[in-house]
Short mmCIF file of C-alpha atoms and ligand atoms in Angstrom, two decimals:
data_model
loop_
_atom_site.label_atom_id
_atom_site.label_comp_id
_atom_site.label_asym_id
_atom_site.label_seq_id
_atom_site.Cartn_x
_atom_site.Cartn_y
_atom_site.Cartn_z
CA UNK A 1 20.69 -14.13 -1.99
CA UNK A 2 19.25 -15.96 -5.40
CA UNK A 3 22.54 -14.05 -6.84
CA UNK A 4 24.88 -16.35 -4.79
CA UNK A 5 23.47 -19.47 -6.29
CA UNK A 6 25.87 -19.55 -9.55
CA UNK A 7 25.01 -23.36 -10.87
CA UNK A 8 21.84 -23.40 -10.33
CA UNK A 9 19.41 -22.80 -13.22
CA UNK A 10 16.60 -20.22 -12.92
CA UNK A 11 13.95 -23.21 -13.29
CA UNK A 12 16.23 -24.54 -9.98
CA UNK A 13 15.77 -20.57 -9.00
CA UNK A 14 12.11 -20.88 -9.04
CA UNK A 15 11.81 -23.69 -7.26
CA UNK A 16 13.79 -23.10 -5.02
CA UNK A 17 11.91 -18.81 -3.49
CA UNK A 18 8.32 -19.68 -5.55
CA UNK A 19 6.33 -21.51 -3.21
CA UNK A 20 5.58 -24.27 -5.25
CA UNK A 21 1.12 -23.40 -4.33
CA UNK A 22 1.81 -20.58 -6.17
CA UNK A 23 4.28 -21.98 -8.95
CA UNK A 24 1.31 -23.07 -9.93
CA UNK A 25 -1.36 -20.99 -10.14
CA UNK A 26 -0.06 -18.42 -11.92
CA UNK A 27 1.83 -20.83 -14.22
CA UNK A 28 -1.70 -22.09 -14.31
CA UNK A 29 -4.23 -21.72 -17.41
CA UNK A 30 -6.45 -18.32 -15.58
CA UNK A 31 -8.00 -17.68 -18.79
CA UNK A 32 -11.95 -18.11 -17.32
CA UNK A 33 -11.44 -15.96 -14.30
CA UNK A 34 -14.78 -14.04 -13.41
CA UNK A 35 -15.41 -11.06 -10.03
CA UNK A 36 -17.81 -12.88 -7.78
CA UNK A 37 -19.99 -10.69 -7.69
CA UNK A 38 -21.91 -11.82 -4.85
CA UNK A 39 -18.58 -13.04 -2.69
CA UNK A 40 -17.68 -9.73 -3.22
CA UNK A 41 -20.22 -8.27 -1.68
CA UNK A 42 -20.06 -10.27 1.33
CA UNK A 43 -16.49 -9.47 2.57
CA UNK A 44 -17.94 -5.78 1.45
CA UNK A 45 -19.82 -5.98 4.28
CA UNK A 46 -18.45 -7.62 6.54
CA UNK A 47 -15.23 -5.63 6.19
CA UNK A 48 -17.41 -2.26 6.74
CA UNK A 49 -19.35 -3.45 9.61
CA UNK A 50 -15.97 -4.23 11.26
CA UNK A 51 -12.86 -1.56 10.27
CA UNK A 52 -14.78 1.00 8.23
CA UNK A 53 -12.68 3.02 6.20
CA UNK A 54 -15.54 5.18 4.56
CA UNK A 55 -15.95 6.51 8.18
CA UNK A 56 -12.04 5.23 9.83
CA UNK A 57 -9.27 5.45 7.26
CA UNK A 58 -7.66 8.69 8.23
CA UNK A 59 -8.13 10.66 10.55
CA UNK A 60 -10.65 13.85 9.64
CA UNK A 61 -12.26 17.63 12.60
CA UNK A 62 -15.26 14.70 12.39
CA UNK A 63 -14.21 11.77 13.42
CA UNK A 64 -11.62 12.69 16.07
CA UNK A 65 -12.75 15.44 18.11
CA UNK A 66 -10.82 18.33 19.08
CA UNK A 67 -9.41 17.43 23.17
CA UNK A 68 -10.47 14.13 22.68
CA UNK A 69 -6.84 11.36 22.88
CA UNK A 70 -5.95 9.18 20.01
CA UNK A 71 -4.47 5.87 20.95
CA UNK A 72 -1.19 4.13 18.99
CA UNK A 73 -2.24 1.45 17.09
CA UNK A 74 1.65 -0.44 18.15
CA UNK A 75 4.09 2.42 20.70
CA UNK A 76 1.72 2.27 23.70
CA UNK A 77 1.25 5.86 24.12
CA UNK A 78 -1.38 8.02 23.30
CA UNK A 79 -1.08 12.26 22.19
CA UNK A 80 -3.95 14.73 22.70
CA UNK A 81 -5.49 16.19 20.12
CA UNK A 82 -4.85 20.05 20.88
CA UNK A 83 -6.01 23.28 18.51
CA UNK A 84 -2.45 22.38 16.66
CA UNK A 85 -2.98 19.33 15.71
CA UNK A 86 -6.83 19.39 14.99
CA UNK A 87 -6.35 22.45 12.83
CA UNK A 88 -3.90 19.57 11.04
CA UNK A 89 -6.99 17.23 10.15
CA UNK A 90 -9.32 17.88 6.84
CA UNK A 91 -13.10 18.27 7.61
CA UNK A 92 -14.05 14.73 6.02
CA UNK A 93 -12.90 11.78 3.88
CA UNK A 94 -14.27 13.88 0.44
CA UNK A 95 -14.67 10.68 -1.04
CA UNK A 96 -16.53 9.06 2.27
CA UNK A 97 -19.19 8.72 -0.64
CA UNK A 98 -18.23 7.16 -3.48
CA UNK A 99 -17.66 3.92 -4.45
CA UNK A 100 -15.24 4.49 -8.35
CA UNK A 101 -16.17 1.07 -10.55
CA UNK A 102 -12.37 -0.24 -10.64
CA UNK A 103 -8.99 0.54 -8.57
CA UNK A 104 -5.81 0.27 -8.87
CA UNK A 105 -3.67 -0.87 -5.74
CA UNK A 106 -0.19 -1.57 -7.34
CA UNK A 107 2.38 -2.41 -4.79
CA UNK A 108 6.01 -1.31 -5.76
CA UNK A 109 7.26 -5.04 -6.89
CA UNK A 110 10.43 -5.19 -9.80
CA UNK A 111 7.65 -7.31 -10.23
CA UNK A 112 6.29 -4.39 -12.83
CA UNK A 113 9.35 -4.01 -14.59
CA UNK A 114 8.35 -4.57 -18.37
CA UNK A 115 5.08 -5.36 -17.66
CA UNK A 116 3.42 -3.05 -19.68
CA UNK A 117 0.66 -2.17 -17.24
CA UNK A 118 1.01 1.47 -17.15
CA UNK A 119 -1.68 2.29 -19.09
CA UNK A 120 -4.65 -0.01 -17.66
CA UNK A 121 -3.20 1.05 -13.85
CA UNK A 122 -3.96 4.47 -15.57
CA UNK A 123 -7.22 3.79 -16.53
CA UNK A 124 -8.75 2.88 -13.91
CA UNK A 125 -11.36 5.15 -11.80
CA UNK A 126 -8.71 4.91 -8.77
CA UNK A 127 -4.73 4.53 -7.88
CA UNK A 128 -3.83 3.54 -4.64
CA UNK A 129 0.17 2.97 -4.35
CA UNK A 130 2.94 3.00 -2.04
CA UNK A 131 5.67 4.32 -0.10
CA UNK A 132 6.30 8.07 -2.80
CA UNK A 133 6.07 5.11 -5.15
CA UNK A 134 7.91 7.38 -8.50
CA UNK A 135 5.07 7.64 -11.33
CA UNK A 136 5.79 8.32 -15.47
CA UNK A 137 9.23 9.52 -16.89
CA UNK A 138 10.47 5.99 -17.49
CA UNK A 139 8.10 4.45 -15.92
CA UNK A 140 4.92 4.90 -16.79
CA UNK A 141 4.28 2.43 -19.71
CA UNK A 142 5.86 -0.04 -16.71
CA UNK A 143 3.76 2.02 -13.46
CA UNK A 144 2.21 4.26 -14.85
CA UNK A 145 1.33 7.72 -13.77
CA UNK A 146 -2.56 8.69 -12.48
CA UNK A 147 -1.81 8.21 -7.88
CA UNK A 148 -5.14 9.16 -5.93
CA UNK A 149 -3.28 7.95 -3.07
CA UNK A 150 -0.55 7.31 -1.47
CA UNK A 151 1.26 6.42 1.00
CA UNK A 152 3.94 7.99 2.54
CA UNK A 153 6.07 5.95 5.23
CA UNK A 154 8.16 7.25 7.95
CA UNK A 155 11.47 4.82 6.97
CA UNK A 156 11.41 6.54 3.93
CA UNK A 157 11.64 10.30 4.77
CA UNK A 158 13.95 9.37 7.33
CA UNK A 159 16.47 7.86 5.22
CA UNK A 160 15.25 9.90 1.86
CA UNK A 161 14.52 13.19 3.37
CA UNK A 162 16.40 13.69 6.48
CA UNK A 163 13.57 13.80 9.16
CA UNK A 164 12.74 17.00 6.71
CA UNK A 165 15.20 18.82 9.61
CA UNK A 166 17.22 20.62 7.03
CA UNK A 167 16.06 23.50 4.60
CA UNK A 168 17.26 21.39 1.33
CA UNK A 169 15.60 17.80 2.57
CA UNK A 170 12.15 19.95 2.62
CA UNK A 171 12.52 21.42 -0.68
CA UNK A 172 13.85 18.02 -2.23
CA UNK A 173 10.56 16.47 -0.88
CA UNK A 174 8.10 19.85 -1.81
CA UNK A 175 10.22 19.03 -5.48
CA UNK A 176 9.41 15.22 -4.97
CA UNK A 177 6.13 15.53 -4.63
CA UNK A 178 4.98 17.25 -7.44
CA UNK A 179 5.63 14.14 -9.93
CA UNK A 180 2.27 12.88 -8.72
CA UNK A 181 -1.71 14.64 -9.43
CA UNK A 182 -2.52 17.46 -7.57
CA UNK A 183 -5.24 15.81 -5.75
CA UNK A 184 -3.05 12.68 -4.52
CA UNK A 185 -3.80 12.29 -1.19
CA UNK A 186 -0.23 11.30 0.66
CA UNK A 187 -1.91 9.31 3.54
CA UNK A 188 0.75 8.95 6.31
CA UNK A 189 1.33 6.81 9.45
CA UNK A 190 2.48 9.47 12.05
CA UNK A 191 0.07 7.39 15.31
CA UNK A 192 1.32 4.04 14.59
CA UNK A 193 5.23 4.55 16.06
CA UNK A 194 6.38 6.99 18.65
CA UNK A 195 9.74 7.40 17.28
CA UNK A 196 8.14 8.15 13.21
CA UNK A 197 5.85 10.73 15.15
CA UNK A 198 7.81 14.20 14.62
CA UNK A 199 8.47 13.90 11.11
CA UNK A 200 5.52 12.55 9.44
CA UNK A 201 3.62 15.96 11.06
CA UNK A 202 5.99 17.79 8.99
CA UNK A 203 5.14 16.53 6.00
CA UNK A 204 1.95 18.26 6.75
CA UNK A 205 3.88 22.31 7.35
CA UNK A 206 6.61 21.59 4.04
CA UNK A 207 4.08 20.41 2.09
CA UNK A 208 1.59 23.73 3.28
CA UNK A 209 4.27 26.20 3.54
CA UNK A 210 5.15 24.58 -0.14
CA UNK A 211 1.99 25.64 -0.96
CA UNK A 212 1.14 21.94 -2.92
CA UNK A 213 -1.56 21.32 -3.61
CA UNK A 214 -1.69 17.85 -2.66
CA UNK A 215 -2.56 17.07 0.89
CA UNK A 216 -1.26 15.44 4.03
CA UNK A 217 -3.64 12.33 5.44
CA UNK A 218 -3.17 10.97 9.05
CA UNK A 219 -3.77 7.26 9.16
CA UNK A 220 -6.01 6.91 11.45
CA UNK A 221 -4.86 4.79 14.47
CA UNK A 222 -8.36 2.66 15.39
CA UNK A 223 -8.70 1.52 11.47
CA UNK A 224 -5.74 0.30 11.53
CA UNK A 225 -5.32 -1.41 14.79
CA UNK A 226 -7.82 -2.60 13.99
CA UNK A 227 -7.51 -4.12 10.00
CA UNK A 228 -4.53 -5.72 11.35
CA UNK A 229 -6.40 -7.72 14.01
CA UNK A 230 -9.29 -8.33 11.52
CA UNK A 231 -7.13 -9.88 8.80
CA UNK A 232 -4.60 -11.66 11.50
CA UNK A 233 -8.23 -13.48 12.81
CA UNK A 234 -8.58 -14.79 9.79
CA UNK A 235 -5.31 -16.35 9.77
CA UNK A 236 -4.16 -13.73 7.08
CA UNK A 237 -0.24 -13.42 8.15
CA UNK A 238 1.85 -15.11 10.95
CA UNK A 239 3.29 -11.58 11.78
CA UNK A 240 2.94 -9.14 14.20
CA UNK A 241 1.47 -6.60 12.22
CA UNK A 242 0.24 -6.81 8.33
CA UNK A 243 1.88 -4.84 5.18
CA UNK A 244 0.76 -1.45 3.86
CA UNK A 245 -0.49 -3.08 1.16
CA UNK A 246 -3.37 -4.90 3.36
CA UNK A 247 -4.24 -2.33 4.95
CA UNK A 248 -5.19 0.02 2.16
CA UNK A 249 -7.10 -3.24 0.28
CA UNK A 250 -8.72 -3.71 3.18
CA UNK A 251 -10.52 0.00 1.51
CA UNK A 252 -9.79 -0.39 -1.30
CA UNK A 253 -12.31 -3.21 -0.90
CA UNK A 254 -14.77 -0.71 0.35
CA UNK A 255 -14.11 1.92 -1.98
CA UNK A 256 -14.69 0.08 -4.80
CA UNK A 257 -16.21 -1.88 -7.02
CA UNK A 258 -13.29 -3.79 -8.80
CA UNK A 259 -10.24 -4.43 -7.14
CA UNK A 260 -7.49 -5.19 -9.59
CA UNK A 261 -3.47 -5.49 -7.41
CA UNK A 262 -0.37 -5.45 -9.50
CA UNK A 263 2.94 -5.22 -8.07
CA UNK A 264 2.06 -7.95 -5.50
CA UNK A 265 5.03 -9.73 -5.61
CA UNK A 266 7.56 -10.36 -2.43
CA UNK A 267 9.34 -13.32 -4.77
CA UNK A 268 13.16 -12.40 -5.53
CA UNK A 269 13.08 -14.32 -8.40
CA UNK A 270 10.04 -13.98 -11.52
CA UNK A 271 8.62 -17.72 -12.56
CA UNK A 272 11.18 -17.94 -14.83
CA UNK A 273 14.20 -16.86 -12.01
CA UNK A 274 14.94 -13.92 -13.35
CA UNK A 275 15.83 -12.38 -10.43
CA UNK A 276 14.31 -9.30 -9.63
CA UNK A 277 14.20 -6.13 -7.57
CA UNK A 278 12.28 -5.57 -4.79
CA UNK A 279 10.94 -2.26 -5.62
CA UNK A 280 10.29 -1.69 -9.61
CA UNK A 281 12.47 1.70 -9.06
CA UNK A 282 15.88 0.43 -7.02
CA UNK A 283 18.45 -1.88 -8.59
CA UNK A 284 18.77 -4.05 -4.68
CA UNK A 285 17.23 -6.31 -2.26
CA UNK A 286 16.91 -3.35 -0.32
CA UNK A 287 13.39 -3.31 2.95
CA UNK A 288 12.93 -7.38 1.54
CA UNK A 289 13.94 -8.22 5.35
CA UNK A 290 11.32 -6.83 6.74
CA UNK A 291 10.68 -8.89 10.17
CA UNK A 292 8.23 -7.12 10.84
CA UNK A 293 5.96 -8.29 7.26
CA UNK A 294 5.42 -11.72 6.48
CA UNK A 295 4.62 -11.78 2.83
CA UNK A 296 5.01 -15.34 1.74
CA UNK A 297 1.67 -15.76 3.94
CA UNK A 298 -0.01 -13.07 2.28
CA UNK A 299 0.98 -13.70 -1.25
CA UNK A 300 -1.06 -17.19 -0.82
CA UNK A 301 -3.32 -14.74 0.99
CA UNK A 302 -4.22 -13.04 -2.07
CA UNK A 303 -4.37 -15.86 -4.09
CA UNK A 304 -6.59 -17.64 -2.26
CA UNK A 305 -9.49 -14.06 -2.68
CA UNK A 306 -8.32 -14.08 -6.15
CA UNK A 307 -9.50 -17.47 -6.47
CA UNK A 308 -12.94 -17.03 -4.35
CA UNK A 309 -13.71 -13.63 -7.28
CA UNK A 310 -13.24 -11.13 -4.50
CA UNK A 311 -10.07 -9.03 -6.19
CA UNK A 312 -8.02 -9.24 -9.16
CA UNK A 313 -4.34 -9.83 -8.60
CA UNK A 314 -2.18 -9.52 -11.25
CA UNK A 315 0.75 -11.79 -11.99
CA UNK A 316 1.71 -11.88 -15.34
CA UNK A 317 2.51 -8.89 -18.30
CA UNK A 318 0.48 -6.76 -19.31
CA UNK A 319 0.56 -7.12 -23.40
O1 CDP B 401 7.25 -0.67 3.85
P1 CDP B 401 6.42 -0.68 2.11
O2 CDP B 401 5.41 -2.09 2.65
O3 CDP B 401 5.05 0.37 3.66
O4 CDP B 401 6.36 -0.15 1.71
P2 CDP B 401 6.71 -0.60 -0.47
O5 CDP B 401 7.66 -1.53 0.03
O6 CDP B 401 7.42 0.29 -0.67
O7 CDP B 401 5.73 -1.89 -0.54
C1 CDP B 401 3.97 -1.27 -0.75
C2 CDP B 401 3.26 -2.65 -0.67
O8 CDP B 401 3.79 -3.79 -2.20
C3 CDP B 401 3.88 -3.59 0.52
O9 CDP B 401 3.07 -2.88 1.34
C4 CDP B 401 3.15 -4.70 -0.32
O10 CDP B 401 2.12 -5.37 0.28
C5 CDP B 401 3.73 -4.64 -2.23
N1 CDP B 401 5.10 -5.20 -2.41
C6 CDP B 401 5.14 -6.04 -2.92
O11 CDP B 401 4.01 -7.28 -2.70
N2 CDP B 401 5.73 -7.63 -3.18
C7 CDP B 401 6.94 -6.68 -2.97
N3 CDP B 401 8.67 -7.03 -4.12
C8 CDP B 401 6.96 -4.77 -2.39
C9 CDP B 401 5.96 -4.76 -2.61
#
């Protein structure tokens, strides 16, 4: 951990923990950056015909018929779509035909602390966030408060909400969700790992019972599997699986004219060598050592997409 190196200067820490190419990129002059709409259109076209998010981003009554069997994308299993399960699916993807001018995809890195990016993020037409990240209040200046999609992580339902097995945890979950806009979709992942299925599906019932305006939708495992293969085949990561950030960025590239990424910074220090928490809303490094992802790999490739003008990767403070 970077804290253990008491005798190293901050500059040494930055050099030790940030990939050389990344350091060069971030500290270099990026003032002349623009979108390359031609390269972007090509990428969008390629994504849409390979792993189409407009039709398959999450499970709906349209893309998963009653009576079909749904194949998980990690666990080697299927689930039969009976009436009870089918009833929980929305009729369609509400924004299937929309093209949002400007989208913000807000990763949860500690780099967002003191970034002042809240206003810019909130002025976007569509905002995507992760793992039930907190918004507004003391976070407003740095991350804003607008949320159109927020992902729900099975591990967090388990660790923060006791798998929603008790009344108190259900009440706490419903109360927590109230901070999000009424139209927020909670994009959950019940059909990836069989161990999470029961309590991830429970998030739907709990919010429904609480009369919450926000709806829970279920990631389409077909879309997940396809997207994972798509980026892996193009060398995006050596890890078996992409981070949630990449699954959602891949969808944003299809639904948005322009994609702006904030809070993507998997390194434990900033470029000045200051130690950062893994998440902007927590103190520690919890979550950093996820053997599934290889976020350094992903970062280098996001940097390449930025250089090509396909998306904008925010690396500075916003003021
Ligand atoms: O566990 P999961 O990746 O679903 O959620 P998270 O830890 O809340 O992070 C959300 C996303 O933000 C990740 O998937 C990464 O793409 C990005 N992230 C990052 O780039 N750097 C960090 N220090 C933390 C998150």
